[in-house]
Amino acid sequence: MNPIKYPYLPEGRTIKYVTLDNPWMAAAKEFSRLHATDRQMPTGAVIVKNDRIIGSGANQVPLKHPLLARIHKDYFCVRRVLSIPSGQKYWLCPGCAASKHHSEARSVRDAHSHGEDTNGGDMYLWGHWWACKPCWDAAISGGIRDLYLLEGSDQLFNRDIKGNVVGKQFE
């Protein structure tokens, strides 16, 4: 099996994988379904420590425009409208440029807002096949030990792979 070539992976870090029957991954998926505003690429993250969820977050794209409603039912990403490849030119979209809108950073902030110490916790991320630099930075600065993705996510959530589930994650 060929190793996955992530657009970004910090030195010394690895990504671990779990199946959807993992309760923490299932929780990240459900949080995404309920709270993500980007319906094309919804993501959700939960931070787990001492066998309980201490923080959760979903991507919250801040842009809504009535003229684009036919293309994007709810909120939209400027990069996606312009067909920018994943991991590139984040500065074009306010939702992408500010990692504060990404599920990973939101989950760390959520835990801290409830007085939780994220140091040594694990993050389970639904809806992506990699994490961008700002999200890794948020996880690392929060002391997150391991990042878990859904097994097969490099195929399922990669817009460049034929047969992906992008836009159909909850069907």
Coordinates of C-alpha atoms in Angstrom, one line a residue:
M1 CA 0.0 0.0 0.0
N2 CA 1.4 3.4 -0.9
P3 CA 1.8 5.9 1.9
I4 CA -0.6 8.8 1.8
K5 CA 0.9 12.1 0.6
Y6 CA -0.8 14.7 2.8
P7 CA -0.7 18.4 1.6
Y8 CA 0.6 19.1 5.1
L9 CA 1.9 17.1 8.0
P10 CA 4.1 18.5 10.7
E11 CA 7.5 16.9 11.3
G12 CA 7.3 14.2 13.9
R13 CA 3.6 13.8 13.7
T14 CA 1.5 11.0 12.3
I15 CA -2.2 10.5 11.6
K16 CA -3.9 7.5 13.1
Y17 CA -7.0 5.8 11.7
V18 CA -10.2 4.3 13.2
T19 CA -13.3 2.8 11.7
L20 CA -16.7 4.5 11.9
D21 CA -17.8 2.1 14.7
N22 CA -15.3 3.9 17.0
P23 CA -17.6 5.9 19.3
W24 CA -15.4 9.0 19.2
M25 CA -15.4 9.1 15.4
A26 CA -19.1 8.5 15.3
A27 CA -19.5 11.5 17.7
A28 CA -17.4 13.7 15.5
K29 CA -19.5 12.7 12.5
E30 CA -22.7 13.5 14.4
F31 CA -21.4 16.8 15.6
S32 CA -20.5 17.7 12.0
R33 CA -24.0 16.6 10.8
L34 CA -25.7 18.8 13.4
H35 CA -23.4 21.9 13.4
A36 CA -21.3 22.3 10.2
T37 CA -22.5 25.1 8.0
D38 CA -20.5 24.0 5.0
R39 CA -22.8 21.3 3.6
Q40 CA -20.4 20.4 0.7
M41 CA -17.4 19.6 3.0
P42 CA -18.8 19.3 6.6
T43 CA -16.3 18.5 9.2
G44 CA -16.5 17.8 12.9
A45 CA -13.9 17.3 15.6
V46 CA -14.1 16.0 19.1
I47 CA -11.3 16.0 21.7
V48 CA -11.3 13.0 24.0
K49 CA -9.4 12.8 27.3
N50 CA -10.0 10.3 30.1
D51 CA -12.6 8.5 28.1
R52 CA -14.9 11.5 27.6
I53 CA -15.4 14.3 25.1
I54 CA -14.0 17.5 26.5
G55 CA -14.4 19.7 23.4
S56 CA -16.1 19.7 20.0
G57 CA -16.2 21.8 16.9
A58 CA -17.6 21.9 13.4
N59 CA -16.5 24.0 10.5
Q60 CA -18.5 27.2 10.4
V61 CA -18.2 28.9 7.0
P62 CA -19.1 32.6 7.6
L63 CA -20.2 33.6 4.1
K64 CA -23.7 33.5 2.8
H65 CA -24.8 35.2 -0.4
P66 CA -28.2 35.1 -2.1
L67 CA -26.8 35.2 -5.6
L68 CA -24.8 32.0 -4.9
A69 CA -27.7 30.2 -3.3
R70 CA -28.3 28.0 -6.4
I71 CA -24.7 26.8 -6.2
H72 CA -24.3 26.5 -2.5
K73 CA -27.6 25.9 -0.6
D74 CA -26.4 27.4 2.7
Y75 CA -22.9 28.9 3.1
F76 CA -20.1 28.9 0.6
C77 CA -16.4 28.8 0.3
V78 CA -14.8 31.3 -2.2
R79 CA -12.0 28.8 -2.9
R80 CA -14.5 26.1 -3.9
V81 CA -16.5 28.5 -6.1
L82 CA -13.2 29.2 -7.9
S83 CA -12.2 25.5 -8.0
I84 CA -9.0 26.0 -6.0
P85 CA -7.5 22.7 -5.1
S86 CA -7.6 21.5 -1.5
G87 CA -4.9 23.0 0.7
Q88 CA -4.1 26.0 -1.6
K89 CA -4.8 29.7 -1.4
Y90 CA -6.6 29.7 1.9
W91 CA -6.3 33.5 2.0
L92 CA -9.0 33.9 -0.8
C93 CA -11.8 32.8 1.5
P94 CA -12.5 34.3 4.9
G95 CA -13.8 31.0 6.2
C96 CA -10.7 29.1 5.1
A97 CA -8.1 31.8 5.9
A98 CA -9.1 32.1 9.5
S99 CA -8.5 28.8 11.1
K100 CA -10.9 29.9 13.9
H101 CA -13.7 28.7 11.6
H102 CA -12.2 25.2 11.2
S103 CA -13.5 22.3 13.3
E104 CA -10.1 21.4 14.8
A105 CA -9.4 24.9 16.2
R106 CA -13.0 25.2 17.3
S107 CA -12.8 22.0 19.3
V108 CA -9.7 23.2 21.2
R109 CA -11.4 26.6 22.0
D110 CA -14.6 24.8 23.1
A111 CA -12.7 22.6 25.5
H112 CA -10.8 25.6 26.9
S113 CA -14.0 27.7 27.2
H114 CA -15.3 25.0 29.5
G115 CA -12.2 25.0 31.7
E116 CA -10.9 21.7 30.2
D117 CA -7.2 21.0 29.8
T118 CA -6.6 19.6 26.3
N119 CA -3.0 18.6 27.0
G120 CA -2.7 14.9 26.3
G121 CA -6.1 14.6 24.7
D122 CA -6.8 13.0 21.3
M123 CA -8.6 14.6 18.5
Y124 CA -11.0 12.7 16.2
L125 CA -11.7 14.4 12.9
W126 CA -14.6 13.5 10.6
G127 CA -14.9 14.8 7.1
H128 CA -11.3 15.5 6.1
W129 CA -8.4 13.4 4.9
W130 CA -5.8 15.7 6.3
A131 CA -5.4 18.8 8.5
C132 CA -4.0 22.1 7.4
K133 CA -1.1 23.9 9.1
P134 CA -3.3 26.3 11.2
C135 CA -5.3 23.4 12.4
W136 CA -2.2 21.3 13.3
D137 CA -0.8 24.4 15.0
A138 CA -4.0 24.7 17.1
A139 CA -3.9 21.0 18.0
I140 CA -0.2 21.1 18.9
S141 CA -0.5 24.3 20.9
G142 CA -3.4 22.7 22.7
G143 CA -1.3 19.7 23.6
I144 CA -3.2 17.2 21.5
R145 CA -1.4 13.9 21.5
D146 CA -2.9 12.1 18.5
L147 CA -5.0 13.0 15.5
Y148 CA -7.4 10.3 14.3
L149 CA -9.2 10.2 10.9
L150 CA -11.7 7.9 9.5
E151 CA -10.1 4.8 7.9
G152 CA -10.2 5.4 4.1
S153 CA -10.7 9.1 4.5
D154 CA -8.0 9.8 1.9
Q155 CA -10.4 8.3 -0.7
L156 CA -13.7 9.3 0.8
F157 CA -13.2 13.0 1.5
N158 CA -10.6 13.9 -1.2
R159 CA -12.4 15.9 -3.8
D160 CA -9.7 14.9 -6.4
I161 CA -10.5 11.1 -6.0
K162 CA -13.2 9.6 -8.2
G163 CA -15.9 7.9 -6.2
N164 CA -15.6 10.2 -3.1
V165 CA -18.5 11.1 -0.9
V166 CA -18.0 14.8 -0.9
G167 CA -21.4 16.5 -0.7
K168 CA -23.0 13.1 0.2
Q169 CA -21.4 12.5 3.6
F170 CA -24.7 11.9 5.4
E171 CA -26.6 10.0 2.7

